[in-house]
mmCIF file with all atom_site columns, C-alpha atoms in Angstrom:
data_model
loop_
_atom_site.group_PDB
_atom_site.id
_atom_site.type_symbol
_atom_site.label_atom_id
_atom_site.label_alt_id
_atom_site.label_comp_id
_atom_site.label_asym_id
_atom_site.label_entity_id
_atom_site.label_seq_id
_atom_site.pdbx_PDB_ins_code
_atom_site.Cartn_x
_atom_site.Cartn_y
_atom_site.Cartn_z
_atom_site.occupancy
_atom_site.B_iso_or_equiv
_atom_site.pdbx_formal_charge
_atom_site.auth_seq_id
_atom_site.auth_comp_id
_atom_site.auth_asym_id
_atom_site.auth_atom_id
_atom_site.pdbx_PDB_model_num
ATOM 1   C CA . MET A 1 1   ? 7.128   12.190  5.459   1.00 89.00 ? 1   MET A CA 1
ATOM 2   C CA . ASN A 1 2   ? 7.592   8.570   4.334   1.00 94.00 ? 2   ASN A CA 1
ATOM 3   C CA . ASN A 1 3   ? 4.645   6.836   2.694   1.00 96.00 ? 3   ASN A CA 1
ATOM 4   C CA . LEU A 1 4   ? 4.307   3.182   1.751   1.00 97.00 ? 4   LEU A CA 1
ATOM 5   C CA . ILE A 1 5   ? 1.731   2.208   -0.850  1.00 97.00 ? 5   ILE A CA 1
ATOM 6   C CA . ILE A 1 6   ? 0.611   -1.400  -1.145  1.00 97.00 ? 6   ILE A CA 1
ATOM 7   C CA . ASP A 1 7   ? -1.489  -2.254  -4.188  1.00 95.00 ? 7   ASP A CA 1
ATOM 8   C CA . THR A 1 8   ? -2.465  -5.906  -4.546  1.00 94.00 ? 8   THR A CA 1
ATOM 9   C CA . ALA A 1 9   ? -5.851  -5.460  -6.213  1.00 92.00 ? 9   ALA A CA 1
ATOM 10  C CA . GLY A 1 10  ? -4.671  -5.623  -9.828  1.00 90.00 ? 10  GLY A CA 1
ATOM 11  C CA . GLU A 1 11  ? -2.806  -8.077  -12.008 1.00 90.00 ? 11  GLU A CA 1
ATOM 12  C CA . LYS A 1 12  ? 0.496   -7.149  -10.343 1.00 94.00 ? 12  LYS A CA 1
ATOM 13  C CA . ILE A 1 13  ? 1.491   -6.452  -6.756  1.00 96.00 ? 13  ILE A CA 1
ATOM 14  C CA . PHE A 1 14  ? 2.917   -2.925  -6.438  1.00 94.00 ? 14  PHE A CA 1
ATOM 15  C CA . PHE A 1 15  ? 4.917   -1.523  -3.560  1.00 97.00 ? 15  PHE A CA 1
ATOM 16  C CA . ILE A 1 16  ? 5.771   2.153   -3.721  1.00 97.00 ? 16  ILE A CA 1
ATOM 17  C CA . ILE A 1 17  ? 7.638   4.391   -1.318  1.00 97.00 ? 17  ILE A CA 1
ATOM 18  C CA . ILE A 1 18  ? 7.082   8.116   -1.607  1.00 95.00 ? 18  ILE A CA 1
ATOM 19  C CA . ALA A 1 19  ? 9.562   9.909   0.630   1.00 91.00 ? 19  ALA A CA 1
ATOM 20  C CA . ASN A 1 20  ? 9.892   13.662  0.250   1.00 82.00 ? 20  ASN A CA 1
ATOM 21  C CA . ASP A 1 21  ? 10.810  14.161  -3.412  1.00 78.00 ? 21  ASP A CA 1
ATOM 22  C CA . LYS A 1 22  ? 11.948  10.573  -3.990  1.00 90.00 ? 22  LYS A CA 1
ATOM 23  C CA . GLU A 1 23  ? 9.919   7.630   -5.200  1.00 94.00 ? 23  GLU A CA 1
ATOM 24  C CA . TYR A 1 24  ? 10.803  3.948   -5.290  1.00 96.00 ? 24  TYR A CA 1
ATOM 25  C CA . SER A 1 25  ? 8.679   1.123   -6.654  1.00 96.00 ? 25  SER A CA 1
ATOM 26  C CA . ILE A 1 26  ? 8.713   -2.570  -7.386  1.00 97.00 ? 26  ILE A CA 1
ATOM 27  C CA . THR A 1 27  ? 6.245   -5.036  -8.867  1.00 97.00 ? 27  THR A CA 1
ATOM 28  C CA . HIS A 1 28  ? 5.647   -8.734  -8.328  1.00 97.00 ? 28  HIS A CA 1
ATOM 29  C CA . ASP A 1 29  ? 3.335   -11.261 -9.906  1.00 95.00 ? 29  ASP A CA 1
ATOM 30  C CA . ASN A 1 30  ? -0.080  -11.399 -8.300  1.00 92.00 ? 30  ASN A CA 1
ATOM 31  C CA . SER A 1 31  ? 0.207   -15.056 -7.324  1.00 92.00 ? 31  SER A CA 1
ATOM 32  C CA . ARG A 1 32  ? -0.585  -17.233 -4.359  1.00 90.00 ? 32  ARG A CA 1
ATOM 33  C CA . GLU A 1 33  ? 3.117   -17.853 -3.804  1.00 93.00 ? 33  GLU A CA 1
ATOM 34  C CA . ASN A 1 34  ? 3.762   -14.123 -3.442  1.00 93.00 ? 34  ASN A CA 1
ATOM 35  C CA . PHE A 1 35  ? 0.848   -13.652 -1.071  1.00 90.00 ? 35  PHE A CA 1
ATOM 36  C CA . ASP A 1 36  ? 2.324   -16.382 1.123   1.00 92.00 ? 36  ASP A CA 1
ATOM 37  C CA . ILE A 1 37  ? 5.473   -14.246 1.480   1.00 95.00 ? 37  ILE A CA 1
ATOM 38  C CA . LEU A 1 38  ? 3.903   -10.781 1.233   1.00 95.00 ? 38  LEU A CA 1
ATOM 39  C CA . VAL A 1 39  ? 5.409   -9.581  4.516   1.00 95.00 ? 39  VAL A CA 1
ATOM 40  C CA . LYS A 1 40  ? 8.867   -10.714 3.419   1.00 96.00 ? 40  LYS A CA 1
ATOM 41  C CA . LEU A 1 41  ? 8.458   -8.949  0.063   1.00 97.00 ? 41  LEU A CA 1
ATOM 42  C CA . VAL A 1 42  ? 7.553   -5.662  1.765   1.00 97.00 ? 42  VAL A CA 1
ATOM 43  C CA . PHE A 1 43  ? 10.411  -5.830  4.263   1.00 96.00 ? 43  PHE A CA 1
ATOM 44  C CA . ASN A 1 44  ? 12.888  -6.719  1.507   1.00 97.00 ? 44  ASN A CA 1
ATOM 45  C CA . PHE A 1 45  ? 11.645  -3.763  -0.532  1.00 97.00 ? 45  PHE A CA 1
ATOM 46  C CA . LEU A 1 46  ? 12.095  -1.412  2.426   1.00 96.00 ? 46  LEU A CA 1
ATOM 47  C CA . GLU A 1 47  ? 15.561  -2.774  3.142   1.00 96.00 ? 47  GLU A CA 1
ATOM 48  C CA . GLU A 1 48  ? 16.641  -2.444  -0.516  1.00 96.00 ? 48  GLU A CA 1
ATOM 49  C CA . ASN A 1 49  ? 15.705  1.235   -0.306  1.00 95.00 ? 49  ASN A CA 1
ATOM 50  C CA . ASN A 1 50  ? 17.402  1.814   3.064   1.00 93.00 ? 50  ASN A CA 1
ATOM 51  C CA . LEU A 1 51  ? 14.161  2.507   4.886   1.00 92.00 ? 51  LEU A CA 1
ATOM 52  C CA . HIS A 1 52  ? 13.203  0.818   8.141   1.00 92.00 ? 52  HIS A CA 1
ATOM 53  C CA . VAL A 1 53  ? 9.529   0.245   8.884   1.00 93.00 ? 53  VAL A CA 1
ATOM 54  C CA . SER A 1 54  ? 9.840   2.486   11.938  1.00 92.00 ? 54  SER A CA 1
ATOM 55  C CA . LYS A 1 55  ? 10.504  5.406   9.567   1.00 93.00 ? 55  LYS A CA 1
ATOM 56  C CA . ILE A 1 56  ? 7.206   4.913   7.676   1.00 94.00 ? 56  ILE A CA 1
ATOM 57  C CA . ASP A 1 57  ? 4.510   7.438   8.583   1.00 94.00 ? 57  ASP A CA 1
ATOM 58  C CA . ASN A 1 58  ? 1.576   6.303   6.450   1.00 95.00 ? 58  ASN A CA 1
ATOM 59  C CA . VAL A 1 59  ? 0.510   3.166   4.633   1.00 96.00 ? 59  VAL A CA 1
ATOM 60  C CA . PHE A 1 60  ? -1.936  3.417   1.730   1.00 97.00 ? 60  PHE A CA 1
ATOM 61  C CA . ILE A 1 61  ? -3.889  0.323   0.697   1.00 95.00 ? 61  ILE A CA 1
ATOM 62  C CA . ASN A 1 62  ? -5.786  -0.200  -2.542  1.00 95.00 ? 62  ASN A CA 1
ATOM 63  C CA . GLN A 1 63  ? -9.270  -1.198  -1.339  1.00 93.00 ? 63  GLN A CA 1
ATOM 64  C CA . GLY A 1 64  ? -10.370 -2.377  -4.752  1.00 91.00 ? 64  GLY A CA 1
ATOM 65  C CA . PRO A 1 65  ? -12.103 -3.354  -6.698  1.00 93.00 ? 65  PRO A CA 1
ATOM 66  C CA . GLY A 1 66  ? -10.143 -6.568  -6.684  1.00 92.00 ? 66  GLY A CA 1
ATOM 67  C CA . LYS A 1 67  ? -10.040 -10.193 -5.676  1.00 90.00 ? 67  LYS A CA 1
ATOM 68  C CA . TYR A 1 68  ? -10.980 -10.984 -2.106  1.00 91.00 ? 68  TYR A CA 1
ATOM 69  C CA . THR A 1 69  ? -7.731  -12.786 -1.243  1.00 89.00 ? 69  THR A CA 1
ATOM 70  C CA . SER A 1 70  ? -5.558  -10.079 -2.788  1.00 91.00 ? 70  SER A CA 1
ATOM 71  C CA . ILE A 1 71  ? -7.195  -7.250  -0.884  1.00 93.00 ? 71  ILE A CA 1
ATOM 72  C CA . ARG A 1 72  ? -7.461  -9.168  2.396   1.00 93.00 ? 72  ARG A CA 1
ATOM 73  C CA . SER A 1 73  ? -3.759  -10.046 2.304   1.00 93.00 ? 73  SER A CA 1
ATOM 74  C CA . ALA A 1 74  ? -2.783  -6.384  1.907   1.00 93.00 ? 74  ALA A CA 1
ATOM 75  C CA . LEU A 1 75  ? -5.234  -5.286  4.604   1.00 94.00 ? 75  LEU A CA 1
ATOM 76  C CA . SER A 1 76  ? -3.907  -7.863  7.054   1.00 93.00 ? 76  SER A CA 1
ATOM 77  C CA . LEU A 1 77  ? -0.364  -6.679  6.423   1.00 94.00 ? 77  LEU A CA 1
ATOM 78  C CA . ALA A 1 78  ? -1.331  -3.015  6.801   1.00 93.00 ? 78  ALA A CA 1
ATOM 79  C CA . LYS A 1 79  ? -3.176  -3.648  10.050  1.00 93.00 ? 79  LYS A CA 1
ATOM 80  C CA . ALA A 1 80  ? -0.214  -5.600  11.433  1.00 93.00 ? 80  ALA A CA 1
ATOM 81  C CA . LEU A 1 81  ? 2.104   -2.698  10.547  1.00 92.00 ? 81  LEU A CA 1
ATOM 82  C CA . LYS A 1 82  ? -0.356  -0.278  12.134  1.00 92.00 ? 82  LYS A CA 1
ATOM 83  C CA . VAL A 1 83  ? -0.486  -2.172  15.420  1.00 92.00 ? 83  VAL A CA 1
ATOM 84  C CA . SER A 1 84  ? 3.203   -3.022  15.667  1.00 93.00 ? 84  SER A CA 1
ATOM 85  C CA . ASN A 1 85  ? 4.577   0.338   14.533  1.00 91.00 ? 85  ASN A CA 1
ATOM 86  C CA . LYS A 1 86  ? 1.758   2.788   15.281  1.00 88.00 ? 86  LYS A CA 1
ATOM 87  C CA . LEU A 1 87  ? 1.370   3.761   11.635  1.00 91.00 ? 87  LEU A CA 1
ATOM 88  C CA . ASP A 1 88  ? -1.637  5.426   10.082  1.00 93.00 ? 88  ASP A CA 1
ATOM 89  C CA . ILE A 1 89  ? -3.341  3.490   7.313   1.00 95.00 ? 89  ILE A CA 1
ATOM 90  C CA . TYR A 1 90  ? -5.488  4.927   4.564   1.00 96.00 ? 90  TYR A CA 1
ATOM 91  C CA . GLY A 1 91  ? -7.621  3.163   1.997   1.00 95.00 ? 91  GLY A CA 1
ATOM 92  C CA . TYR A 1 92  ? -8.014  4.346   -1.561  1.00 94.00 ? 92  TYR A CA 1
ATOM 93  C CA . TYR A 1 93  ? -9.775  3.041   -4.637  1.00 93.00 ? 93  TYR A CA 1
ATOM 94  C CA . LYS A 1 94  ? -8.236  2.214   -7.990  1.00 91.00 ? 94  LYS A CA 1
ATOM 95  C CA . SER A 1 95  ? -10.400 4.916   -9.584  1.00 92.00 ? 95  SER A CA 1
ATOM 96  C CA . GLN A 1 96  ? -8.514  7.584   -7.606  1.00 93.00 ? 96  GLN A CA 1
ATOM 97  C CA . ILE A 1 97  ? -5.240  6.779   -9.404  1.00 92.00 ? 97  ILE A CA 1
ATOM 98  C CA . THR A 1 98  ? -4.745  8.150   -12.907 1.00 90.00 ? 98  THR A CA 1
ATOM 99  C CA . ASN A 1 99  ? -1.792  7.376   -15.175 1.00 90.00 ? 99  ASN A CA 1
ATOM 100 C CA . ASN A 1 100 ? -0.153  5.348   -12.377 1.00 86.00 ? 100 ASN A CA 1
ATOM 101 C CA . ASN A 1 101 ? 0.459   8.593   -10.481 1.00 91.00 ? 101 ASN A CA 1
ATOM 102 C CA . TYR A 1 102 ? 0.399   7.461   -6.862  1.00 92.00 ? 102 TYR A CA 1
ATOM 103 C CA . ASN A 1 103 ? 1.537   10.912  -5.680  1.00 91.00 ? 103 ASN A CA 1
ATOM 104 C CA . ILE A 1 104 ? -2.139  11.846  -5.860  1.00 94.00 ? 104 ILE A CA 1
ATOM 105 C CA . LEU A 1 105 ? -2.585  9.892   -2.612  1.00 95.00 ? 105 LEU A CA 1
ATOM 106 C CA . VAL A 1 106 ? -0.231  12.205  -0.737  1.00 93.00 ? 106 VAL A CA 1
ATOM 107 C CA . ASN A 1 107 ? -2.159  15.181  -2.123  1.00 93.00 ? 107 ASN A CA 1
ATOM 108 C CA . LEU A 1 108 ? -5.500  13.641  -1.110  1.00 94.00 ? 108 LEU A CA 1
ATOM 109 C CA . LEU A 1 109 ? -4.118  13.080  2.381   1.00 94.00 ? 109 LEU A CA 1
ATOM 110 C CA . LYS A 1 110 ? -2.931  16.694  2.655   1.00 93.00 ? 110 LYS A CA 1
ATOM 111 C CA . GLU A 1 111 ? -6.360  17.888  1.479   1.00 94.00 ? 111 GLU A CA 1
ATOM 112 C CA . GLY A 1 112 ? -8.053  15.774  4.161   1.00 92.00 ? 112 GLY A CA 1
ATOM 113 C CA . ARG A 1 113 ? -9.874  13.632  1.613   1.00 92.00 ? 113 ARG A CA 1
ATOM 114 C CA . LEU A 1 114 ? -8.712  10.277  3.013   1.00 91.00 ? 114 LEU A CA 1
ATOM 115 C CA . THR A 1 115 ? -9.938  8.926   6.326   1.00 90.00 ? 115 THR A CA 1
ATOM 116 C CA . LYS A 1 116 ? -7.333  7.611   8.742   1.00 90.00 ? 116 LYS A CA 1
ATOM 117 C CA . ASN A 1 117 ? -7.642  3.959   9.762   1.00 85.00 ? 117 ASN A CA 1
ATOM 118 C CA . PHE A 1 118 ? -10.892 3.508   7.832   1.00 84.00 ? 118 PHE A CA 1
ATOM 119 C CA . ILE A 1 119 ? -10.897 0.793   5.187   1.00 86.00 ? 119 ILE A CA 1
ATOM 120 C CA . GLN A 1 120 ? -13.900 -0.266  3.090   1.00 87.00 ? 120 GLN A CA 1
ATOM 121 C CA . PRO A 1 121 ? -12.851 -3.015  0.683   1.00 88.00 ? 121 PRO A CA 1
ATOM 122 C CA . LYS A 1 122 ? -14.646 -3.399  -2.616  1.00 89.00 ? 122 LYS A CA 1
ATOM 123 C CA . TYR A 1 123 ? -14.412 -6.950  -3.940  1.00 89.00 ? 123 TYR A CA 1
ATOM 124 C CA . LEU A 1 124 ? -15.038 -8.155  -7.472  1.00 85.00 ? 124 LEU A CA 1
ATOM 125 C CA . ASN A 1 125 ? -18.065 -10.408 -7.854  1.00 67.00 ? 125 ASN A CA 1
#
């Protein structure tokens, strides 16, 4: 199972692929310029790791807390991937990640603790 994690809610933009026992990640500055090319950044990341979007099964999105624009950009991208490639999307909160261990999301999914295609963003004031 191939999982793509998009985390734009913090000070950096993180993309992570968890595929079987392999994990790939990259970070970018959380800047307006990068949000303007967010789709390109994701597709470049997938291509660099020899993974086509059609091979992604699940997309996980950090729902916050975070800045409105950061979270909305990631959600828009995830929903576009969902519609165009029939992917399942799952929202998670920053508090669910400990020690930057994003593998916990795959475990939460297997345990049935994440709701498919249900996103509830939490924005900073």
